[in-house]
Coordinates of C-alpha atoms in Angstrom, one line a residue:
Chain A
M1 CA 84.8 101.1 111.6
T2 CA 87.3 102.0 114.9
E3 CA 89.0 105.9 114.9
K4 CA 92.2 104.1 114.9
N5 CA 91.4 102.4 111.0
T6 CA 90.0 105.9 110.1
V7 CA 92.2 108.3 111.4
G8 CA 95.4 108.9 109.7
S9 CA 98.4 109.6 112.3
Y10 CA 101.6 110.9 110.8
E11 CA 104.8 112.5 112.0
F12 CA 106.6 115.5 111.2
V13 CA 110.0 118.5 112.6
A14 CA 109.1 121.6 111.0
E15 CA 113.0 121.7 109.6
P16 CA 115.0 125.0 109.4
F17 CA 115.0 125.8 105.7
C18 CA 110.9 125.2 105.7
S19 CA 109.6 128.2 107.9
D20 CA 109.1 131.5 107.0
F21 CA 111.1 134.6 108.3
T22 CA 109.5 134.3 112.0
G23 CA 111.1 130.7 112.5
H24 CA 106.9 129.0 112.2
I25 CA 106.6 126.8 109.5
A26 CA 105.3 128.4 106.4
L27 CA 102.0 128.1 105.4
G28 CA 102.0 126.8 102.1
V29 CA 104.7 123.9 103.5
L30 CA 102.5 123.6 105.9
G31 CA 99.3 123.0 103.3
N32 CA 102.0 120.7 101.0
F33 CA 102.0 118.7 104.2
L34 CA 98.0 118.2 104.2
L35 CA 98.0 117.4 100.8
N36 CA 101.1 114.9 101.2
V37 CA 99.2 113.2 104.2
A38 CA 96.1 113.1 102.8
E39 CA 97.6 111.0 100.0
F40 CA 99.0 108.6 102.6
H41 CA 95.9 108.2 104.3
A42 CA 93.8 107.7 100.9
S43 CA 96.2 105.5 99.2
D44 CA 97.2 103.9 102.4
R45 CA 92.9 102.5 102.3
G46 CA 93.3 101.6 98.4
F47 CA 92.2 105.1 96.8
G48 CA 95.0 107.4 96.4
I49 CA 96.4 109.6 93.3
I50 CA 98.3 107.2 92.5
T51 CA 96.3 104.2 92.8
L52 CA 93.5 105.8 91.3
N53 CA 95.7 107.3 88.2
E54 CA 95.9 103.9 87.5
G55 CA 92.6 103.6 87.4
H56 CA 92.2 106.8 85.4
Y57 CA 90.9 109.3 88.2
T58 CA 92.1 111.3 90.1
W59 CA 91.5 113.6 92.9
V60 CA 90.9 117.9 92.6
L61 CA 91.1 119.9 95.4
S62 CA 88.1 122.5 95.6
R63 CA 87.9 123.8 98.8
L64 CA 90.6 124.3 101.6
V65 CA 90.3 125.7 105.6
L66 CA 92.9 126.2 107.6
E67 CA 92.5 127.8 110.9
F68 CA 95.4 127.9 113.4
D69 CA 96.4 128.8 117.4
A70 CA 99.8 128.5 117.0
M71 CA 102.2 126.9 113.9
P72 CA 104.8 124.6 114.7
R73 CA 108.7 126.2 114.9
Q74 CA 111.4 125.3 113.2
T75 CA 113.2 121.8 114.7
E76 CA 110.4 121.2 116.7
R77 CA 107.7 117.8 116.0
F78 CA 104.2 117.6 115.2
T79 CA 102.0 115.4 114.0
I80 CA 99.0 115.6 111.5
Q81 CA 95.9 113.2 112.0
T82 CA 93.5 113.4 108.8
W83 CA 89.9 111.3 108.4
V84 CA 86.9 111.6 106.4
E85 CA 84.2 113.5 107.7
N86 CA 81.8 112.7 104.5
V87 CA 81.0 111.6 101.8
Y88 CA 78.5 112.8 99.0
R89 CA 77.7 112.3 95.1
L90 CA 79.9 114.2 94.0
F91 CA 82.8 115.5 97.1
T92 CA 84.1 114.1 99.8
D93 CA 85.1 116.2 103.5
R94 CA 88.6 115.3 104.4
N95 CA 89.8 116.6 108.1
F96 CA 92.7 117.8 109.5
A97 CA 93.9 118.3 113.2
V98 CA 97.6 119.2 113.8
L99 CA 99.1 118.6 117.2
D100 CA 102.7 120.0 118.6
K101 CA 105.7 118.9 119.9
D102 CA 103.3 117.9 123.5
G103 CA 100.0 116.8 121.7
K104 CA 98.4 119.2 122.3
Y105 CA 96.3 120.1 119.0
I106 CA 96.9 123.7 117.6
G107 CA 95.5 123.8 114.9
Y108 CA 93.2 122.2 112.0
A109 CA 91.6 122.3 108.8
R110 CA 88.9 121.7 106.3
S111 CA 89.2 120.1 103.0
V112 CA 86.7 119.2 99.8
W113 CA 87.7 116.9 97.0
A114 CA 85.8 115.5 94.1
M115 CA 87.0 112.5 91.9
I116 CA 86.9 113.3 87.9
D117 CA 88.1 110.9 84.9
L118 CA 91.5 111.5 83.9
D119 CA 89.9 110.8 80.1
T120 CA 86.7 112.3 80.4
R121 CA 87.4 115.3 82.8
K122 CA 83.5 114.7 84.4
P123 CA 83.5 114.0 88.5
V124 CA 82.6 110.2 89.3
D125 CA 80.4 109.3 91.6
L126 CA 81.9 108.8 94.2
L127 CA 78.7 106.7 96.3
N128 CA 79.4 103.8 93.6
V129 CA 83.0 104.4 92.6
Y130 CA 85.5 101.3 94.1
S131 CA 81.5 100.1 95.6
G132 CA 81.4 102.5 97.6
G133 CA 84.1 102.0 99.8
I134 CA 85.2 104.8 100.5
T135 CA 82.3 105.6 103.0
S136 CA 83.3 102.8 105.0
Y137 CA 86.0 105.0 106.3
I138 CA 83.9 107.7 107.6
C139 CA 84.9 109.1 110.9
D140 CA 83.0 110.9 113.2
K141 CA 85.9 112.7 115.0
E142 CA 85.5 116.6 115.7
C143 CA 87.1 119.2 114.0
P144 CA 86.2 122.7 115.9
I145 CA 86.6 124.8 113.0
E146 CA 83.9 126.5 110.7
K147 CA 83.2 125.5 107.2
A148 CA 84.4 127.3 104.2
G149 CA 81.9 130.1 103.6
K150 CA 80.7 132.2 100.7
I151 CA 83.7 134.8 99.5
K152 CA 83.4 137.7 97.3
V153 CA 85.3 140.2 96.2
V154 CA 84.2 143.8 95.2
S155 CA 87.5 145.6 94.0
E156 CA 88.3 145.7 90.0
T157 CA 91.9 147.3 90.1
P158 CA 94.6 144.4 90.1
V159 CA 97.1 144.5 92.9
R160 CA 99.7 142.1 91.7
E161 CA 99.8 140.5 87.8
L162 CA 101.9 137.3 87.4
V163 CA 102.7 135.0 84.9
M164 CA 103.1 130.9 86.0
R165 CA 106.1 129.7 85.2
Y166 CA 107.3 126.6 85.6
S167 CA 107.5 126.2 89.1
D168 CA 103.9 126.8 89.7
I169 CA 102.8 123.4 87.8
D170 CA 102.3 119.9 88.7
I171 CA 102.0 116.6 87.8
N172 CA 98.5 117.1 86.1
G173 CA 99.8 120.2 83.8
H174 CA 97.6 122.8 85.8
V175 CA 99.6 125.4 88.4
N176 CA 99.9 123.7 92.2
S177 CA 97.0 124.1 94.9
I178 CA 99.6 125.3 97.1
R179 CA 101.6 127.9 94.8
Y180 CA 98.0 130.0 94.9
I181 CA 97.7 129.8 98.9
D182 CA 102.2 131.2 98.8
H183 CA 101.3 133.9 95.8
I184 CA 98.3 135.3 98.0
L185 CA 100.0 135.2 101.2
D186 CA 102.7 137.2 99.1
L187 CA 100.1 140.4 98.4
F188 CA 100.7 141.1 102.0
P189 CA 103.4 143.0 103.2
L190 CA 106.2 142.2 105.8
D191 CA 105.4 144.5 108.5
L192 CA 101.9 142.1 108.8
Y193 CA 103.3 139.7 109.2
K194 CA 105.9 140.6 112.1
S195 CA 103.0 142.6 114.2
K196 CA 100.3 139.7 113.2
R197 CA 99.6 136.3 112.0
V198 CA 97.2 134.3 109.8
K199 CA 95.0 132.8 111.7
R200 CA 92.3 131.8 109.1
F201 CA 93.0 130.7 105.4
E202 CA 90.3 129.6 102.9
I203 CA 90.7 128.9 99.9
A204 CA 87.7 128.3 96.8
Y205 CA 89.3 126.4 94.0
I206 CA 87.2 127.2 90.8
N207 CA 88.9 127.3 87.2
E208 CA 92.3 125.8 86.6
C209 CA 95.2 127.4 85.6
H210 CA 98.2 126.8 83.1
Y211 CA 101.5 127.4 82.5
G212 CA 102.0 131.0 80.8
D213 CA 98.2 132.2 81.6
T214 CA 98.7 135.5 83.3
L215 CA 97.1 136.5 86.8
L216 CA 95.3 139.7 87.4
F217 CA 95.1 139.5 91.7
L218 CA 92.2 141.5 93.2
C219 CA 92.2 142.3 97.0
D220 CA 89.0 143.7 99.3
D221 CA 90.7 145.3 102.4
K222 CA 87.4 144.0 104.6
G223 CA 89.1 145.8 108.1
A224 CA 90.4 144.4 111.4
G225 CA 92.9 142.2 109.8
E226 CA 90.2 140.3 107.4
Y227 CA 91.5 140.6 103.4
H228 CA 89.1 138.8 100.3
V229 CA 91.0 138.1 97.5
E230 CA 89.9 137.0 94.0
I231 CA 92.1 135.6 91.6
K232 CA 91.6 136.0 88.0
K233 CA 92.7 135.1 84.5
K234 CA 94.2 138.8 82.6
D235 CA 92.8 136.4 79.2
G236 CA 89.3 136.4 79.3
G237 CA 88.6 137.0 83.2
E238 CA 88.2 133.5 84.6
V239 CA 87.6 133.2 87.8
V240 CA 90.8 130.9 89.2
C241 CA 90.2 130.9 93.2
R242 CA 88.6 133.4 96.0
S243 CA 90.6 133.2 99.5
K244 CA 89.6 134.7 102.8
V245 CA 92.9 135.6 104.4
I246 CA 92.5 136.4 108.8
F247 CA 95.4 138.2 110.1
I248 CA 95.0 138.3 114.4
Chain B
M1 CA 137.3 109.2 112.7
T2 CA 136.3 107.1 111.6
E3 CA 133.6 107.6 108.0
K4 CA 130.9 106.6 110.4
N5 CA 131.3 109.4 112.2
T6 CA 132.1 112.1 109.9
V7 CA 129.5 110.9 107.4
G8 CA 125.8 111.5 108.1
S9 CA 123.1 109.6 106.4
Y10 CA 119.6 110.7 106.3
E11 CA 117.0 109.2 104.7
F12 CA 113.8 110.7 102.5
V13 CA 110.8 110.3 101.2
A14 CA 109.9 112.2 97.7
E15 CA 106.7 113.4 98.7
P16 CA 104.1 113.5 95.9
F17 CA 102.9 117.5 96.4
C18 CA 107.1 118.4 96.3
S19 CA 107.1 117.2 92.9
D20 CA 107.6 119.5 89.7
F21 CA 105.1 118.5 86.9
T22 CA 107.9 115.8 85.5
G23 CA 106.9 113.7 88.8
H24 CA 110.5 114.4 90.1
I25 CA 110.8 115.8 92.8
A26 CA 112.0 119.8 92.3
L27 CA 115.6 121.0 92.5
G28 CA 114.6 123.7 95.0
V29 CA 112.6 121.1 97.5
L30 CA 115.9 118.6 97.0
G31 CA 118.5 121.8 97.8
N32 CA 116.5 122.6 101.0
F33 CA 116.6 118.9 101.8
L34 CA 120.5 119.5 101.7
L35 CA 120.5 122.7 104.2
N36 CA 118.3 120.6 106.4
V37 CA 120.8 118.3 106.4
A38 CA 124.2 120.1 106.1
E39 CA 122.4 121.6 109.8
F40 CA 121.7 118.5 111.5
H41 CA 125.4 117.1 110.4
A42 CA 126.5 120.1 111.9
S43 CA 123.9 120.1 114.8
D44 CA 124.5 116.8 115.6
R45 CA 128.2 117.6 115.8
G46 CA 127.8 120.8 118.2
F47 CA 128.6 123.6 115.2
G48 CA 124.7 123.4 113.6
I49 CA 123.0 127.5 113.0
I50 CA 120.8 126.4 116.3
T51 CA 124.0 126.1 118.5
L52 CA 126.3 128.9 117.0
N53 CA 123.1 131.5 117.2
E54 CA 123.1 131.2 120.7
G55 CA 126.9 131.5 120.3
H56 CA 126.1 135.1 118.1
Y57 CA 127.6 133.5 115.4
T58 CA 126.1 131.5 112.1
W59 CA 126.7 130.1 108.5
V60 CA 126.5 131.5 105.5
L61 CA 125.6 130.0 102.3
S62 CA 128.4 131.2 99.3
R63 CA 128.5 128.5 97.0
L64 CA 125.6 125.4 95.8
V65 CA 126.9 123.0 93.0
L66 CA 123.8 120.4 92.4
E67 CA 125.0 117.6 89.5
F68 CA 122.4 114.8 89.2
D69 CA 122.2 111.9 86.5
A70 CA 118.4 110.6 87.9
M71 CA 116.3 113.1 90.7
P72 CA 114.3 110.8 92.4
R73 CA 110.7 110.6 91.7
Q74 CA 107.8 110.7 93.6
T75 CA 106.7 108.5 96.6
E76 CA 110.3 106.9 96.0
R77 CA 112.6 106.5 98.8
F78 CA 116.6 108.5 99.6
T79 CA 119.3 109.4 101.1
I80 CA 121.4 112.1 101.7
Q81 CA 125.0 111.6 102.8
T82 CA 127.0 114.6 103.7
W83 CA 130.3 115.2 105.1
V84 CA 132.9 117.7 105.6
E85 CA 135.8 117.4 102.8
N86 CA 137.9 120.8 104.3
V87 CA 138.1 123.9 106.7
Y88 CA 139.8 126.8 105.9
R89 CA 140.0 129.8 107.6
L90 CA 137.1 131.8 105.9
F91 CA 135.3 128.7 104.1
T92 CA 134.6 125.3 105.0
D93 CA 133.4 122.9 102.0
R94 CA 131.0 120.6 103.1
N95 CA 129.3 118.1 99.9
F96 CA 126.9 115.7 99.2
A97 CA 125.9 112.6 97.9
V98 CA 122.4 111.3 97.0
L99 CA 121.6 107.6 96.6
D100 CA 118.6 106.4 95.2
K101 CA 115.9 104.0 97.1
D102 CA 118.2 101.0 95.7
G103 CA 121.5 102.4 97.2
K104 CA 122.7 104.0 94.3
Y105 CA 124.5 106.9 93.5
I106 CA 122.3 109.2 91.6
G107 CA 123.9 112.5 92.5
Y108 CA 126.2 114.9 94.3
A109 CA 125.9 118.4 96.0
R110 CA 128.9 120.5 97.1
S111 CA 129.2 123.6 99.0
V112 CA 131.2 126.2 100.3
W113 CA 129.8 127.7 103.7
A114 CA 131.7 131.4 105.8
M115 CA 130.7 131.1 109.5
I116 CA 129.8 135.2 110.8
D117 CA 129.8 136.8 113.9
L118 CA 126.2 138.3 113.8
D119 CA 127.1 141.2 115.7
T120 CA 129.8 142.4 113.7
R121 CA 128.6 140.8 110.4
K122 CA 132.7 140.0 109.9
P123 CA 133.7 136.5 109.2
V124 CA 134.9 134.1 111.9
D125 CA 137.9 132.1 111.4
L126 CA 136.9 128.4 111.5
L127 CA 140.6 126.7 112.2
N128 CA 140.6 128.4 116.0
V129 CA 136.7 128.9 116.7
Y130 CA 135.1 126.1 119.0
S131 CA 139.0 125.0 119.3
G132 CA 139.2 123.8 115.9
G133 CA 136.9 121.2 116.7
I134 CA 135.0 121.2 113.1
T135 CA 138.4 119.9 111.5
S136 CA 138.2 117.3 113.4
Y137 CA 135.0 116.2 110.6
I138 CA 136.5 116.2 107.6
C139 CA 136.4 113.5 105.6
D140 CA 138.2 112.4 102.3
K141 CA 135.2 110.7 100.6
E142 CA 134.5 110.8 97.0
C143 CA 132.6 113.7 95.7
P144 CA 133.4 113.3 91.6
I145 CA 132.0 116.6 90.0
E146 CA 134.0 119.8 89.6
K147 CA 133.5 122.6 91.8
A148 CA 132.3 125.4 91.1
G149 CA 133.8 127.4 88.3
K150 CA 133.5 131.0 87.2
I151 CA 130.1 133.0 85.8
K152 CA 130.7 135.5 83.7
V153 CA 127.5 137.0 82.6
V154 CA 127.5 139.3 79.6
S155 CA 124.0 140.3 78.8
E156 CA 122.7 144.1 80.1
T157 CA 119.0 143.2 79.3
P158 CA 117.3 141.7 81.9
V159 CA 115.0 138.7 80.9
R160 CA 112.8 139.1 84.3
E161 CA 112.1 141.7 87.0
L162 CA 111.1 140.3 90.4
V163 CA 110.6 142.3 93.9
M164 CA 111.3 140.3 96.8
R165 CA 108.1 139.7 98.9
Y166 CA 107.0 137.7 102.1
S167 CA 107.9 133.9 100.8
D168 CA 111.0 135.3 99.9
I169 CA 112.1 136.0 103.3
D170 CA 114.8 133.8 105.6
I171 CA 114.8 133.6 109.5
N172 CA 118.0 135.9 109.2
G173 CA 115.9 138.7 107.7
H174 CA 117.2 137.8 104.0
V175 CA 116.5 136.5 100.4
N176 CA 116.6 132.5 100.8
S177 CA 119.0 131.3 99.6
I178 CA 116.7 128.3 97.7
R179 CA 114.7 130.9 96.3
Y180 CA 117.1 132.3 93.9
I181 CA 117.8 128.5 93.0
D182 CA 113.4 128.5 91.8
H183 CA 113.4 131.9 90.1
I184 CA 116.0 131.2 88.1
L185 CA 114.5 127.5 87.2
D186 CA 111.6 129.9 86.2
L187 CA 113.0 131.7 83.3
F188 CA 113.5 128.8 81.6
P189 CA 110.0 127.7 79.1
L190 CA 107.9 124.3 80.4
D191 CA 109.0 122.7 76.8
L192 CA 112.8 123.1 77.7
Y193 CA 111.8 120.6 80.6
K194 CA 109.7 118.2 78.9
S195 CA 112.4 117.7 76.4
K196 CA 115.6 117.8 78.6
R197 CA 116.1 117.9 82.5
V198 CA 118.9 119.8 84.3
K199 CA 122.2 117.9 85.1
R200 CA 124.4 120.7 86.7
F201 CA 123.1 123.4 88.8
E202 CA 125.8 126.1 90.2
I203 CA 125.2 128.9 92.3
A204 CA 127.7 132.2 93.9
Y205 CA 126.2 134.0 96.3
I206 CA 127.5 137.5 96.2
N207 CA 125.4 139.6 98.2
E208 CA 122.2 140.0 99.9
C209 CA 119.0 141.0 99.8
H210 CA 116.1 141.9 101.7
Y211 CA 112.0 143.0 101.2
G212 CA 111.3 144.7 98.5
D213 CA 114.2 144.6 96.8
T214 CA 113.6 144.7 93.1
L215 CA 116.1 142.0 91.1
L216 CA 117.0 142.0 87.6
F217 CA 117.3 138.9 85.6
L218 CA 120.0 138.6 82.9
C219 CA 120.8 135.1 81.3
D220 CA 122.8 135.2 78.3
D221 CA 122.3 131.3 76.0
K222 CA 126.0 129.8 76.2
G223 CA 124.2 127.1 74.2
A224 CA 124.3 123.0 73.8
G225 CA 121.9 123.3 77.0
E226 CA 124.1 125.6 79.4
Y227 CA 122.8 129.0 80.4
H228 CA 124.7 131.5 82.8
V229 CA 122.2 133.2 84.9
E230 CA 122.7 136.9 86.7
I231 CA 120.4 138.5 89.5
K232 CA 121.2 142.0 90.3
K233 CA 120.0 145.0 92.0
K234 CA 118.0 147.4 90.5
D235 CA 118.9 150.6 92.9
G236 CA 122.0 150.1 92.4
G237 CA 123.3 147.4 90.4
E238 CA 125.1 145.4 93.2
V239 CA 125.2 141.7 92.1
V240 CA 122.9 138.6 94.0
C241 CA 124.5 135.9 92.8
R242 CA 125.4 134.7 89.7
S243 CA 125.1 131.0 88.6
K244 CA 124.9 128.1 85.7
V245 CA 122.5 125.8 84.8
I246 CA 123.1 122.1 81.9
F247 CA 120.5 120.9 80.4
I248 CA 121.0 118.3 78.9

């Protein structure tokens, strides 16, 4: 299959009221754009969430890695490209590239997804669903950022405790994947964002949360601008997600 | 001036990852769209924030009223129209209409703005700035929702206490106007959103907040789905904003 059909390309404008205080698009907003683009690309090819829901399947985001040399500034145009790198039995790797207004690559992202059956909540075999049709979109376009690594957090003293509310909940009734990014970035002081920026952000989603859950945020400062974060449920201690944030 | 030049019209898609758990565009997201559209409309006519900043002025949102018969559903196209209803010495009224994918009016919004000098923080005379040019865009298009009314909150016991963090802060260094909407909607239980929806949302911005401020949320339940909310600074008790939320 040609790259033309395997790589989806979508243009956006970094709108003034979607920026953080530095005037650049907020990482969470960009994360939402990536998920939207994943959905556009998949649904154009017959395997988006909305098509899947009719077949009682849905996509579940398992890992997300974002790495940027620069972030689009407010009012600037930018482009997101997305493609499927691999399809395994239980997971698929979807990559992204972000290009600035001049068409220069300014960042990449990697994501890992599973498909689940909405009735049984069990994973679906991606090599057999839709007659293995997803594999026909695999593309070998380069994604020159490292895959997600293992994250281990040793701290046991929460730096924040937060109850999940209305705005945290997505259409599946769980806490929205991107909201965790916002909540994690909110752990760091504004002064850090004044002198540095997030170069790389990794998150591994482990267990789902619901409305009313109280979350505990644990954070290890690894030095040199690297932080490892774990979010746990206060009730029961189940790990919700782990994240690595690297500021430069 | 013809309506063609005074009314700006902008098309959007309610993206899947910008919806609340009901699958409709979240009110805060729509609020951001309105502010973006206000900026597009103003900057196309020479008086947007970015043009103004070069002249050391900026717009400050004073009041916002949103009233909807229905909210756009995810993946649906919708249109936002905006126009200037009035220009006074210290304030200007800007209205909005939202049309669904079939071109039917599904909601309206009213906003009141002041312009301030970034050096002195004092208001600018809108009838004289830019040789009174803003007044030439006044338009008498209908906006059939009530203007913002007075809001009084009697409760003195906070229902929530929240510290302002990185994601709350906008490019001016203050708490983002729309974030207050998100925080206010988060006061209400998910069950309320399951049986009802926000029909009307009013907010009056009174004092600015900064990073690190602790805010107290006070709420009067007026019955019949109407709630009055006041946000105050914990330190000093200064009122930040007052809001009226009507669920039906």
